[in-house]
PDB file of C-alpha atoms and ligand atoms in Angstrom:
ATOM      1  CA  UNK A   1     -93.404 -52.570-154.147  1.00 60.00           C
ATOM      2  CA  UNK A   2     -96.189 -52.662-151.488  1.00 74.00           C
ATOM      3  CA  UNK A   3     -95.232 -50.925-148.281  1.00 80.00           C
ATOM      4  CA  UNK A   4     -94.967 -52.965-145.139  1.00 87.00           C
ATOM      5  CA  UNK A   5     -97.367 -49.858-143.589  1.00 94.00           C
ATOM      6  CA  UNK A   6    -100.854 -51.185-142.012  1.00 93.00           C
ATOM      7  CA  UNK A   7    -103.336 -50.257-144.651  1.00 95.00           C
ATOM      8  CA  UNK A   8    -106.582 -47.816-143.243  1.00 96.00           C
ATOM      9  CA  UNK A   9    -109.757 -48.232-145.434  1.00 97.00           C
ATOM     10  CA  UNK A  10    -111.543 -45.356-143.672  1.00 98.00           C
ATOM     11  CA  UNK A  11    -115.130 -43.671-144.772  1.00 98.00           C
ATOM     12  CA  UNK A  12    -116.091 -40.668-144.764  1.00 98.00           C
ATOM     13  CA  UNK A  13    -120.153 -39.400-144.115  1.00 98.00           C
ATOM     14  CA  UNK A  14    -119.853 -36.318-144.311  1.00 98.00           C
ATOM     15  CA  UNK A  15    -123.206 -34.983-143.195  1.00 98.00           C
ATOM     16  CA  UNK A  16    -125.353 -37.427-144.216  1.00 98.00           C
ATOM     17  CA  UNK A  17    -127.117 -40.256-141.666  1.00 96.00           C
ATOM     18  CA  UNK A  18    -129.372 -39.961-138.738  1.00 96.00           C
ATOM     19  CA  UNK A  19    -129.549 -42.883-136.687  1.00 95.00           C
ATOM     20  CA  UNK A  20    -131.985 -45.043-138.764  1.00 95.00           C
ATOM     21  CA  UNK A  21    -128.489 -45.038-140.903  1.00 96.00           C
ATOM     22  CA  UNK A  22    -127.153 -46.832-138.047  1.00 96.00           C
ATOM     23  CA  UNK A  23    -128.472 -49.681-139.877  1.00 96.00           C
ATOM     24  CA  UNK A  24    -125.776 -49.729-142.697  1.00 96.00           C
ATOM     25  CA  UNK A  25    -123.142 -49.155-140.159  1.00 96.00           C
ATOM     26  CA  UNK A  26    -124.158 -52.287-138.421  1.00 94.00           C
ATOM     27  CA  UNK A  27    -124.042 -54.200-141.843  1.00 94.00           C
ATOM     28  CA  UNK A  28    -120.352 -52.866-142.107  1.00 94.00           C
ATOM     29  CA  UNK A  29    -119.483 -53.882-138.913  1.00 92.00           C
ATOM     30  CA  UNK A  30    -120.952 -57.560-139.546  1.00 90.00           C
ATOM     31  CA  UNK A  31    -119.026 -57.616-143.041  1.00 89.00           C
ATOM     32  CA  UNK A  32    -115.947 -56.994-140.840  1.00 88.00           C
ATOM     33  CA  UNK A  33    -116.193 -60.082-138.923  1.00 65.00           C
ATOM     34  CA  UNK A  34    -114.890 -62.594-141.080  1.00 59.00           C
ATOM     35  CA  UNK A  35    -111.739 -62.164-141.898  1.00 57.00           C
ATOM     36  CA  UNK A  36    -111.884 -58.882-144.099  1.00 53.00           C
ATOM     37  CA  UNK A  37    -110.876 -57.609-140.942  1.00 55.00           C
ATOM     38  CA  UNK A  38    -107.169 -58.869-140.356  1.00 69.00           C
ATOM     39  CA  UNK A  39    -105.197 -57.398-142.615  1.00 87.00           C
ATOM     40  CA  UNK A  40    -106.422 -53.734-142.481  1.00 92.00           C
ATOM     41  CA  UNK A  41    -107.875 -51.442-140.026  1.00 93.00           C
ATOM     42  CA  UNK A  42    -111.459 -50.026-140.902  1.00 94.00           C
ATOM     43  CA  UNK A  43    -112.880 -46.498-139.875  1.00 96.00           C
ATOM     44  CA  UNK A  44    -116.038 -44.749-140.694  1.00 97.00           C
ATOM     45  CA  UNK A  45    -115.946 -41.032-139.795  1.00 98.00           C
ATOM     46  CA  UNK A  46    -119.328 -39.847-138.437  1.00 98.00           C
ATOM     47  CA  UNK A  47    -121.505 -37.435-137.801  1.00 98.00           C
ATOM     48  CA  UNK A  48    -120.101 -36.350-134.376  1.00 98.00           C
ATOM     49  CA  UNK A  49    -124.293 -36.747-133.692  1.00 97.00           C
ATOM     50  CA  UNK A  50    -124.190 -40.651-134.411  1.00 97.00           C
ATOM     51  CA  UNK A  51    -121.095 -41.823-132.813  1.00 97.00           C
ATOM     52  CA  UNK A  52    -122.127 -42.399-129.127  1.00 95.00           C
ATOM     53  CA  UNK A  53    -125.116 -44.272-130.383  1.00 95.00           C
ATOM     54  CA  UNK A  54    -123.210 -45.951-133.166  1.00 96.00           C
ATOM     55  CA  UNK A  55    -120.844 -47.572-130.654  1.00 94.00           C
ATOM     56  CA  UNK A  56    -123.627 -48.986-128.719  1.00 92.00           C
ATOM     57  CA  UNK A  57    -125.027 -50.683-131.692  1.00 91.00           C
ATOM     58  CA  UNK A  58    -122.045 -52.593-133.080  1.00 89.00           C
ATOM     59  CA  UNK A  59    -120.191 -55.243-131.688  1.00 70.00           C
ATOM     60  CA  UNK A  60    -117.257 -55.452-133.315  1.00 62.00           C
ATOM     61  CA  UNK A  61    -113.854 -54.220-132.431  1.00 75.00           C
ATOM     62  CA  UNK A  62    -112.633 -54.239-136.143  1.00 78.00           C
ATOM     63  CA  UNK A  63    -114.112 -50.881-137.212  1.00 92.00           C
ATOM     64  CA  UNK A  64    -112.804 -48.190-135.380  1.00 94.00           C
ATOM     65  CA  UNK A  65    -114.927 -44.788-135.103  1.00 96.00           C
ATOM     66  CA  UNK A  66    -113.879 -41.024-135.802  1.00 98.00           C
ATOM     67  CA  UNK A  67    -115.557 -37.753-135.833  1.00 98.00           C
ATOM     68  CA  UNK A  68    -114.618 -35.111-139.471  1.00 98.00           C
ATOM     69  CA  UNK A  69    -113.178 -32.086-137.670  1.00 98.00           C
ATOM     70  CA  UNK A  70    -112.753 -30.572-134.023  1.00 98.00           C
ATOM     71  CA  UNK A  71    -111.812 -27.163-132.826  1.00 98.00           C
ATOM     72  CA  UNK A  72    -108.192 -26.582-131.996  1.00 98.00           C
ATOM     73  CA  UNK A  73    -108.879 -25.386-128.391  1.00 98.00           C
ATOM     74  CA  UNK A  74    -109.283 -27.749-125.507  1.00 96.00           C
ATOM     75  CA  UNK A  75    -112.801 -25.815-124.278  1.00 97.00           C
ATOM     76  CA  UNK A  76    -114.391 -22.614-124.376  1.00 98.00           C
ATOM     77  CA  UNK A  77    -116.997 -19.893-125.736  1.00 98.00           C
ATOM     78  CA  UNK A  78    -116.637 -21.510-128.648  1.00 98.00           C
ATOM     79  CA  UNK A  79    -120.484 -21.910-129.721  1.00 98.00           C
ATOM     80  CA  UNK A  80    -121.259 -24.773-131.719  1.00 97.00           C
ATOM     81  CA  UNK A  81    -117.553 -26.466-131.993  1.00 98.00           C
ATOM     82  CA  UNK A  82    -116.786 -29.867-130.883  1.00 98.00           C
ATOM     83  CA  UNK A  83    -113.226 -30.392-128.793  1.00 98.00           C
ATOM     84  CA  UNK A  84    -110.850 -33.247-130.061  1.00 98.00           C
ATOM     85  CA  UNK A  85    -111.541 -34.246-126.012  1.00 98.00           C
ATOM     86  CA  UNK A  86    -115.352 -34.282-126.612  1.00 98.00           C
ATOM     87  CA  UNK A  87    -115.047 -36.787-129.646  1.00 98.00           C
ATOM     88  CA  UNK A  88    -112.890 -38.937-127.664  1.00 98.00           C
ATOM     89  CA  UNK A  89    -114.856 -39.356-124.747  1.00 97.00           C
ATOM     90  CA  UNK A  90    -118.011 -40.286-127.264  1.00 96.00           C
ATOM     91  CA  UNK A  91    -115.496 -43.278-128.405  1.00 95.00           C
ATOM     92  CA  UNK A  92    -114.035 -41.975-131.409  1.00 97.00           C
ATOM     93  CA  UNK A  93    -110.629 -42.940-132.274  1.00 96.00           C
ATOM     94  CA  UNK A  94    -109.886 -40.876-135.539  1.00 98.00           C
ATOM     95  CA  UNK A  95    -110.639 -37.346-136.642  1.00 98.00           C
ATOM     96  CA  UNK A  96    -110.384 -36.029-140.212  1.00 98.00           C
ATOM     97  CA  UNK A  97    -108.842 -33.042-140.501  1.00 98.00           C
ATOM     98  CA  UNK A  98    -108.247 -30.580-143.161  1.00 98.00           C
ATOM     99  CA  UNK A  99    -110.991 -31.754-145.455  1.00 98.00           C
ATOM    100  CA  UNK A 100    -111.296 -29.576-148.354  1.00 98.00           C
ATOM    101  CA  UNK A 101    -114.675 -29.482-147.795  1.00 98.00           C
ATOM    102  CA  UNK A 102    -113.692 -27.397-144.604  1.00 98.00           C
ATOM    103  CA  UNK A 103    -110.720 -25.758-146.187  1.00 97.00           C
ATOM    104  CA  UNK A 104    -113.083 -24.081-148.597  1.00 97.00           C
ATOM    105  CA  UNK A 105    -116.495 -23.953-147.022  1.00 97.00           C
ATOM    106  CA  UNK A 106    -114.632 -22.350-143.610  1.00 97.00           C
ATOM    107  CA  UNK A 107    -111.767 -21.037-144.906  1.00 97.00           C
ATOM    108  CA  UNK A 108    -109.530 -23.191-143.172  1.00 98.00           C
ATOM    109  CA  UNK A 109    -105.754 -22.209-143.816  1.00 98.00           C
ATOM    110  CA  UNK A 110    -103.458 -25.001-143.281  1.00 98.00           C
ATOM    111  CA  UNK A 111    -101.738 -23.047-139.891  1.00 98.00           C
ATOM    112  CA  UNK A 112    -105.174 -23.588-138.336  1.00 98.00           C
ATOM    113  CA  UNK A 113    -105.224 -27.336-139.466  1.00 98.00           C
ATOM    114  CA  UNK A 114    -101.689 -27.451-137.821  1.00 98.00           C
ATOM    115  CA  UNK A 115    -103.566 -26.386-134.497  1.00 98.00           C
ATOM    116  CA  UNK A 116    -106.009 -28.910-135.097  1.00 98.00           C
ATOM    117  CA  UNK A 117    -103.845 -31.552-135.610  1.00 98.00           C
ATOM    118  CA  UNK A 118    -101.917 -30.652-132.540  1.00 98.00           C
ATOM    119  CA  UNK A 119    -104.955 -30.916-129.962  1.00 98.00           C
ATOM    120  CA  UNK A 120    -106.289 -33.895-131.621  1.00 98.00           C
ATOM    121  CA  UNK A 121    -102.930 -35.686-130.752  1.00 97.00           C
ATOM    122  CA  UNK A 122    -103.215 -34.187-127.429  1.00 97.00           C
ATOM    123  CA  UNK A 123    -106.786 -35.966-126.877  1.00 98.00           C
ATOM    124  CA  UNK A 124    -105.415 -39.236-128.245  1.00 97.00           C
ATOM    125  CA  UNK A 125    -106.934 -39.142-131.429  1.00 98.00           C
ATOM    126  CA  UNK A 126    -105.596 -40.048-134.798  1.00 98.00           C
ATOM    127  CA  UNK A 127    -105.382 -36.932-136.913  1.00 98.00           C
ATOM    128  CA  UNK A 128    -106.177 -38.140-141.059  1.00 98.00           C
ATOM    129  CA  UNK A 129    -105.049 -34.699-142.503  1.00 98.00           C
ATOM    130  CA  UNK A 130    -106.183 -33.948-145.894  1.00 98.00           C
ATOM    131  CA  UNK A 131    -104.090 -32.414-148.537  1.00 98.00           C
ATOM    132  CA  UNK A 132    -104.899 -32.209-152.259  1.00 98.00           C
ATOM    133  CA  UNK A 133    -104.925 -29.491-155.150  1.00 98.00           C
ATOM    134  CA  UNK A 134    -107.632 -28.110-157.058  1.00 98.00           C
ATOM    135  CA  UNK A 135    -108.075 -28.538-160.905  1.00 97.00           C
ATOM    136  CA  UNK A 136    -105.986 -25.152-162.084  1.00 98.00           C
ATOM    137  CA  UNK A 137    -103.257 -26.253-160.403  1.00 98.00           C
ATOM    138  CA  UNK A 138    -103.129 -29.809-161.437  1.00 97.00           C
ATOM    139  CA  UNK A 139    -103.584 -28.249-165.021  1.00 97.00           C
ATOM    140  CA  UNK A 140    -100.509 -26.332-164.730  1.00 97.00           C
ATOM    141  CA  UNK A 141     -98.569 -29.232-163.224  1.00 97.00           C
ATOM    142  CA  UNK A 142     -97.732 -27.259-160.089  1.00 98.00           C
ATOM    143  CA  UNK A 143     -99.719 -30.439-157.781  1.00 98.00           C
ATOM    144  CA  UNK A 144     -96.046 -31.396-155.852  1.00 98.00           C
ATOM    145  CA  UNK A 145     -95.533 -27.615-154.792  1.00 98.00           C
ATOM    146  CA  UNK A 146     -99.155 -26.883-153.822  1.00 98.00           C
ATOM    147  CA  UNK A 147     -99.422 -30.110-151.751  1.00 98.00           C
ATOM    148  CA  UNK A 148     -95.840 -30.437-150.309  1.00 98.00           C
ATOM    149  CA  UNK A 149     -96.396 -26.911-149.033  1.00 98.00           C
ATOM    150  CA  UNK A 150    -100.205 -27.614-147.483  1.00 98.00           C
ATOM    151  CA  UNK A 151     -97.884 -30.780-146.123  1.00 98.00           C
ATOM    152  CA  UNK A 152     -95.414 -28.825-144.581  1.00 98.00           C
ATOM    153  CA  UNK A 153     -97.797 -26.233-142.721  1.00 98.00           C
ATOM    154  CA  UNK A 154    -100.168 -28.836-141.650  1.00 98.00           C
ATOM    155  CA  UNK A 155     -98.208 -31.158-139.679  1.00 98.00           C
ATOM    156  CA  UNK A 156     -96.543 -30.198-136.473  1.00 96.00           C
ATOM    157  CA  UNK A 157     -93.177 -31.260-135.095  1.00 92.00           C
ATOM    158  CA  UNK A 158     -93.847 -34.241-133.901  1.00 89.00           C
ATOM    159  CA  UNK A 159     -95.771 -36.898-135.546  1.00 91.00           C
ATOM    160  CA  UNK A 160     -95.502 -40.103-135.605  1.00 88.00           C
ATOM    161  CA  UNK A 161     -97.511 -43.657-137.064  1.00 88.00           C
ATOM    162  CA  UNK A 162     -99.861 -43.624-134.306  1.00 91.00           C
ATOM    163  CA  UNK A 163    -100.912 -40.057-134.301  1.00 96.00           C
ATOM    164  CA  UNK A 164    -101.061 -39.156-138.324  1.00 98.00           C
ATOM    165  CA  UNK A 165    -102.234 -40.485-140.977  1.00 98.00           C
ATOM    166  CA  UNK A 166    -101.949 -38.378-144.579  1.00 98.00           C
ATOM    167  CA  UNK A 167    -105.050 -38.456-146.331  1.00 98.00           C
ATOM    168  CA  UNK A 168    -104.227 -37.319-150.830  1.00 98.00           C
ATOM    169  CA  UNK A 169    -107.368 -36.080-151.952  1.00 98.00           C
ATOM    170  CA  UNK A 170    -106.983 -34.253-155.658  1.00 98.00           C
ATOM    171  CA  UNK A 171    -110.417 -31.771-154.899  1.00 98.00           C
ATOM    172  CA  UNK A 172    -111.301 -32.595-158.686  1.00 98.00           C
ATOM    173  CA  UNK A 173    -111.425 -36.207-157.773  1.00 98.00           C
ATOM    174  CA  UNK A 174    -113.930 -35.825-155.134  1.00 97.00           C
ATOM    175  CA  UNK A 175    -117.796 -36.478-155.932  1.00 97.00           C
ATOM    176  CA  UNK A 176    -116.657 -36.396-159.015  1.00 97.00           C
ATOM    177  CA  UNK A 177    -116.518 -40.159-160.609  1.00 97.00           C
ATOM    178  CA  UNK A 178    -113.123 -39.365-162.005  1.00 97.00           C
ATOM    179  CA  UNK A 179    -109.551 -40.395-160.501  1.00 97.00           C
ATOM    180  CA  UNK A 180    -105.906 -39.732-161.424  1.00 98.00           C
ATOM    181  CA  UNK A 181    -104.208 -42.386-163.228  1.00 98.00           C
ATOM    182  CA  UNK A 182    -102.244 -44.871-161.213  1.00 98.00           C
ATOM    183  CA  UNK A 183     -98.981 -43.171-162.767  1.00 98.00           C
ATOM    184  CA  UNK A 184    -100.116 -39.883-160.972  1.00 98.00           C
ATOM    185  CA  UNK A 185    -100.800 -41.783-157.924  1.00 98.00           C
ATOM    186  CA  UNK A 186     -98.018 -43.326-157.398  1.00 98.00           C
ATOM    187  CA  UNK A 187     -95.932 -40.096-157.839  1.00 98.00           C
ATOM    188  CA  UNK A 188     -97.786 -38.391-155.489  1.00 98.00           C
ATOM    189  CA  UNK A 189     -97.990 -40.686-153.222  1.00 98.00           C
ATOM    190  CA  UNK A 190     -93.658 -41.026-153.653  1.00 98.00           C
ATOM    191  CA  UNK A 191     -92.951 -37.189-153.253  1.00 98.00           C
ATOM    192  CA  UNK A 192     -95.113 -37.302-149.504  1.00 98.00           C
ATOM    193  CA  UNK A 193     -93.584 -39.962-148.442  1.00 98.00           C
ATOM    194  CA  UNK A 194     -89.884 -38.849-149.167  1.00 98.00           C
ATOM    195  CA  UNK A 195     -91.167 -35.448-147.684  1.00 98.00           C
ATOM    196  CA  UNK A 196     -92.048 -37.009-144.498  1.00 98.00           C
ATOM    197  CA  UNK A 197     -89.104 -39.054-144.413  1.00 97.00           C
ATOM    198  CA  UNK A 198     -86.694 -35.957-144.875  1.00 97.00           C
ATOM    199  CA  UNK A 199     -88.695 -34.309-141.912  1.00 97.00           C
ATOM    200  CA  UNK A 200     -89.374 -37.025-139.441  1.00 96.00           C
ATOM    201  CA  UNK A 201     -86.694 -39.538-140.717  1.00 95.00           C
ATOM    202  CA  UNK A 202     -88.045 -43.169-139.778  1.00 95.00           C
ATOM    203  CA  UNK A 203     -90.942 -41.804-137.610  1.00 95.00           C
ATOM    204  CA  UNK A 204     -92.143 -40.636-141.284  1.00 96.00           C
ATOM    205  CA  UNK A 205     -91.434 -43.431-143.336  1.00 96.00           C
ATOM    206  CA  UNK A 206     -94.215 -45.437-140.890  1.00 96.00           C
ATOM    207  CA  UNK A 207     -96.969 -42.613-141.423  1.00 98.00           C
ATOM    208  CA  UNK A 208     -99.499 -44.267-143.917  1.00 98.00           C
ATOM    209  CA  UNK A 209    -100.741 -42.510-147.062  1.00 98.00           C
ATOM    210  CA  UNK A 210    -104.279 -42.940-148.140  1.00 98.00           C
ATOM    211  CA  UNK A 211    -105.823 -41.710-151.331  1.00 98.00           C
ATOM    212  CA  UNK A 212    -109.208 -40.223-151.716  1.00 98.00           C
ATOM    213  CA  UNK A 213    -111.505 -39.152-154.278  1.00 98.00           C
ATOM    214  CA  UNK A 214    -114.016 -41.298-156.130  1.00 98.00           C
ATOM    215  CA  UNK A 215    -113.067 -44.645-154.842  1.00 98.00           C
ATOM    216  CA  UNK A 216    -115.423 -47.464-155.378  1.00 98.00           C
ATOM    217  CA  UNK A 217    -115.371 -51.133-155.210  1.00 97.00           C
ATOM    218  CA  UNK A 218    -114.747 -51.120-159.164  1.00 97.00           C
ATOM    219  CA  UNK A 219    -111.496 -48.806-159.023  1.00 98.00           C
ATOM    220  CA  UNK A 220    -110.570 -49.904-155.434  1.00 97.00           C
ATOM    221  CA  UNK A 221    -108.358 -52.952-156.425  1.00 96.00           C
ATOM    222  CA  UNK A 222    -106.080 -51.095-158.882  1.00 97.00           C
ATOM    223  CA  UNK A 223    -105.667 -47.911-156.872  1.00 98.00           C
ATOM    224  CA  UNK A 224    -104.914 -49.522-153.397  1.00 97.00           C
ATOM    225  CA  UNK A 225    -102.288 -51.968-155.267  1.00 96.00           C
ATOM    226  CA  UNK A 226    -100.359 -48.551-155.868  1.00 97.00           C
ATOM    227  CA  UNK A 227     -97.222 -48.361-154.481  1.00 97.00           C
ATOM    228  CA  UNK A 228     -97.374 -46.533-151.041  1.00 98.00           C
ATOM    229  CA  UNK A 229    -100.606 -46.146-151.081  1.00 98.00           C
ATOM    230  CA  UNK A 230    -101.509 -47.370-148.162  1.00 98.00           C
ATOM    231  CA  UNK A 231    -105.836 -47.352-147.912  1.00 98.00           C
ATOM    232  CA  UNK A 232    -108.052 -45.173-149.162  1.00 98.00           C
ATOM    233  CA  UNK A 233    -110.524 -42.106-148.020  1.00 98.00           C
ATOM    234  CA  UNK A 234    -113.992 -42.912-148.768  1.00 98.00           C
ATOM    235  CA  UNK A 235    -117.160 -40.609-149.012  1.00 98.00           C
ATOM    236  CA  UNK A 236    -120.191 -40.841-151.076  1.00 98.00           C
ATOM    237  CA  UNK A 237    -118.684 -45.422-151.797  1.00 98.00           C
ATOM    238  CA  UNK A 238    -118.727 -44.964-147.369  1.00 98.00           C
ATOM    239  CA  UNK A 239    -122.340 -44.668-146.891  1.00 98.00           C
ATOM    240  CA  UNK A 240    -123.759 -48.430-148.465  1.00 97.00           C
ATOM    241  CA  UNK A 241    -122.054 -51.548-146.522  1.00 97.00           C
ATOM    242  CA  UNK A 242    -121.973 -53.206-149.520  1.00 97.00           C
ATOM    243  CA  UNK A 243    -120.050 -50.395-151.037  1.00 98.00           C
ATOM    244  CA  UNK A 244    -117.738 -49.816-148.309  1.00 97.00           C
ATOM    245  CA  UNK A 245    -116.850 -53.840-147.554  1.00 95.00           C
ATOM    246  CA  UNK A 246    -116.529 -54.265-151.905  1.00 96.00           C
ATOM    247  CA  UNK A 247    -114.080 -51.510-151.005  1.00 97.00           C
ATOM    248  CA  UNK A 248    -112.537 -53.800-148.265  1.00 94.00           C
ATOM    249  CA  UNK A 249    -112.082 -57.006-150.080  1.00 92.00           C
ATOM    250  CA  UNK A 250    -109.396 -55.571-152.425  1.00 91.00           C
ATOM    251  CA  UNK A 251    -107.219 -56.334-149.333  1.00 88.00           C
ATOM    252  CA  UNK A 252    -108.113 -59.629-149.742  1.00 74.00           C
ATOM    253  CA  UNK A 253    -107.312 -59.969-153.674  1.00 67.00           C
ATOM    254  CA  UNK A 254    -104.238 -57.967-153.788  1.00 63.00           C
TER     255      UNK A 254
HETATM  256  P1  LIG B 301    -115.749 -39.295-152.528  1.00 54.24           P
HETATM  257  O1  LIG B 301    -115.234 -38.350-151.349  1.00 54.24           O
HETATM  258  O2  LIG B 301    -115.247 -40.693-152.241  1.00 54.24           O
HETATM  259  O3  LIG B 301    -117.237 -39.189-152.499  1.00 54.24           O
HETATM  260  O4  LIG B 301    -115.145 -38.772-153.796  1.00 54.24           O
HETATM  261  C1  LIG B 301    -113.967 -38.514-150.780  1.00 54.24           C
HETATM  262  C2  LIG B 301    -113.761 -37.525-149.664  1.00 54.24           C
HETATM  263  O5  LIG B 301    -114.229 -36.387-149.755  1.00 54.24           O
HETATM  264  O6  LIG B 301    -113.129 -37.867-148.646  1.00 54.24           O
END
């Protein structure tokens, strides 16, 4: 059974798009003016570089904006590092956090995603924290353990619909072309949200669950028609508007 739980189809650029991509974001943002819009909320995470501009270029208040990471502190001597503050007051509404991109690349443990998470709620941001497990572990069927534990360190005491958002992103899934079956899915996707709901009773049963990894307007129907799956985490599918909306319009069919 579908969950009652606002679906999120949010994108992910990664770094990729200078502002003459600002012209694909505006095609989004069009797309998301008929009624594709109603039934789901719709995020692209940018470059931290693009947002300002890319909020002065759309008009529409159906696509929210988000930055992909921010440091845990509020300021600093922190060379180079973006506050969950600074991405706020450029208009963003969502930060990713957690990424496994940044997990690996910056050896990013999940205690200092926990941090993150904290000061993005803090700033008023929604915090989409990213859990998944790599290809070894999926192989050896330990997936639950690996991600209920990167669950359990991530999160802090309090969280609630407004402020999280769980993002399930199997690592071998992403770039890659290939996805779990729905089966899989909808296991996963079961175990986090009983885990939430043992730790934050009803405050976790409202958190939403999105999958990532390889989603594309061909696959998007079947995987967001999973049970508690709740929208999807979109990368490489996030950067065409006619990618991202094809994405979109499974709402509509499902
Ligand atoms: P992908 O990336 O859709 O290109 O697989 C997903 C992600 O990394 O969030």
């Amino acid at each position: 059974m579908k969950s009652t739980r606002r679906p999120l189809v949010a994108g992910n650029w990664k770094m990729n798009g200078t502002s003459e991509s600002l012209t694909e974001l505006r095609a989004i943002a069009a797309g998301l003016n008929s009624d594709r819009g109603q039934n789901f909320d719709a995020l692209i995470c940018l470059p931290a570089t693009l947002i300002w501009r890319a909020l002065e270029t759309i008009e529409n208040d159906k696509l929210y904006l988000g930055g992909q990471d921010c440091h845990y502190a509020e300021k600093g001597a922190y060379t180079g590092d973006i506050s969950a503050a600074m991405l706020k007051d450029v208009g963003a509404t969502h930060v990713i956090l957690g990424h496994s991109e940044r997990r690996a690349n910056h050896f990013e443990t999940s205690e200092l995603v926990k941090a993150k998470v904290q000061a993005a709620c803090q700033a008023g941001l929604t915090a989409i924290v990213c859990i998944g497990e790599p290809l070894d572990v999926r192989e050896t069927g330990g997936t639950l353990d690996y991600i209920g534990e990167q669950l359990d360190r991530s999160l802090p005491q309090t969280v609630n619909f407004h402020n999280v958002v769980i993002a399930y992103e199997p690592i071998w899934a992403i770039g890659s072309g290939k996805t779990p079956a729905s089966e899989e899915i909808a296991k996963v996707h079961q175990f986090l949200h009983d885990q939430l709901v043992r730790r934050y009773a009803l405050a976790g049963s409202a958190i939403r669950l999105l999958y990532g990894g390889s989603v594309n307007p061909t696959n998007a129907q079947n995987i967001l028609s999973v049970a508690n799956v709740d929208g999807a985490l979109i990368g490489g599918a996030s950067l065409r508007a006619s990618d991202f909306l094809g994405i979109c319009d499974a709402y509509r069919k499902i």
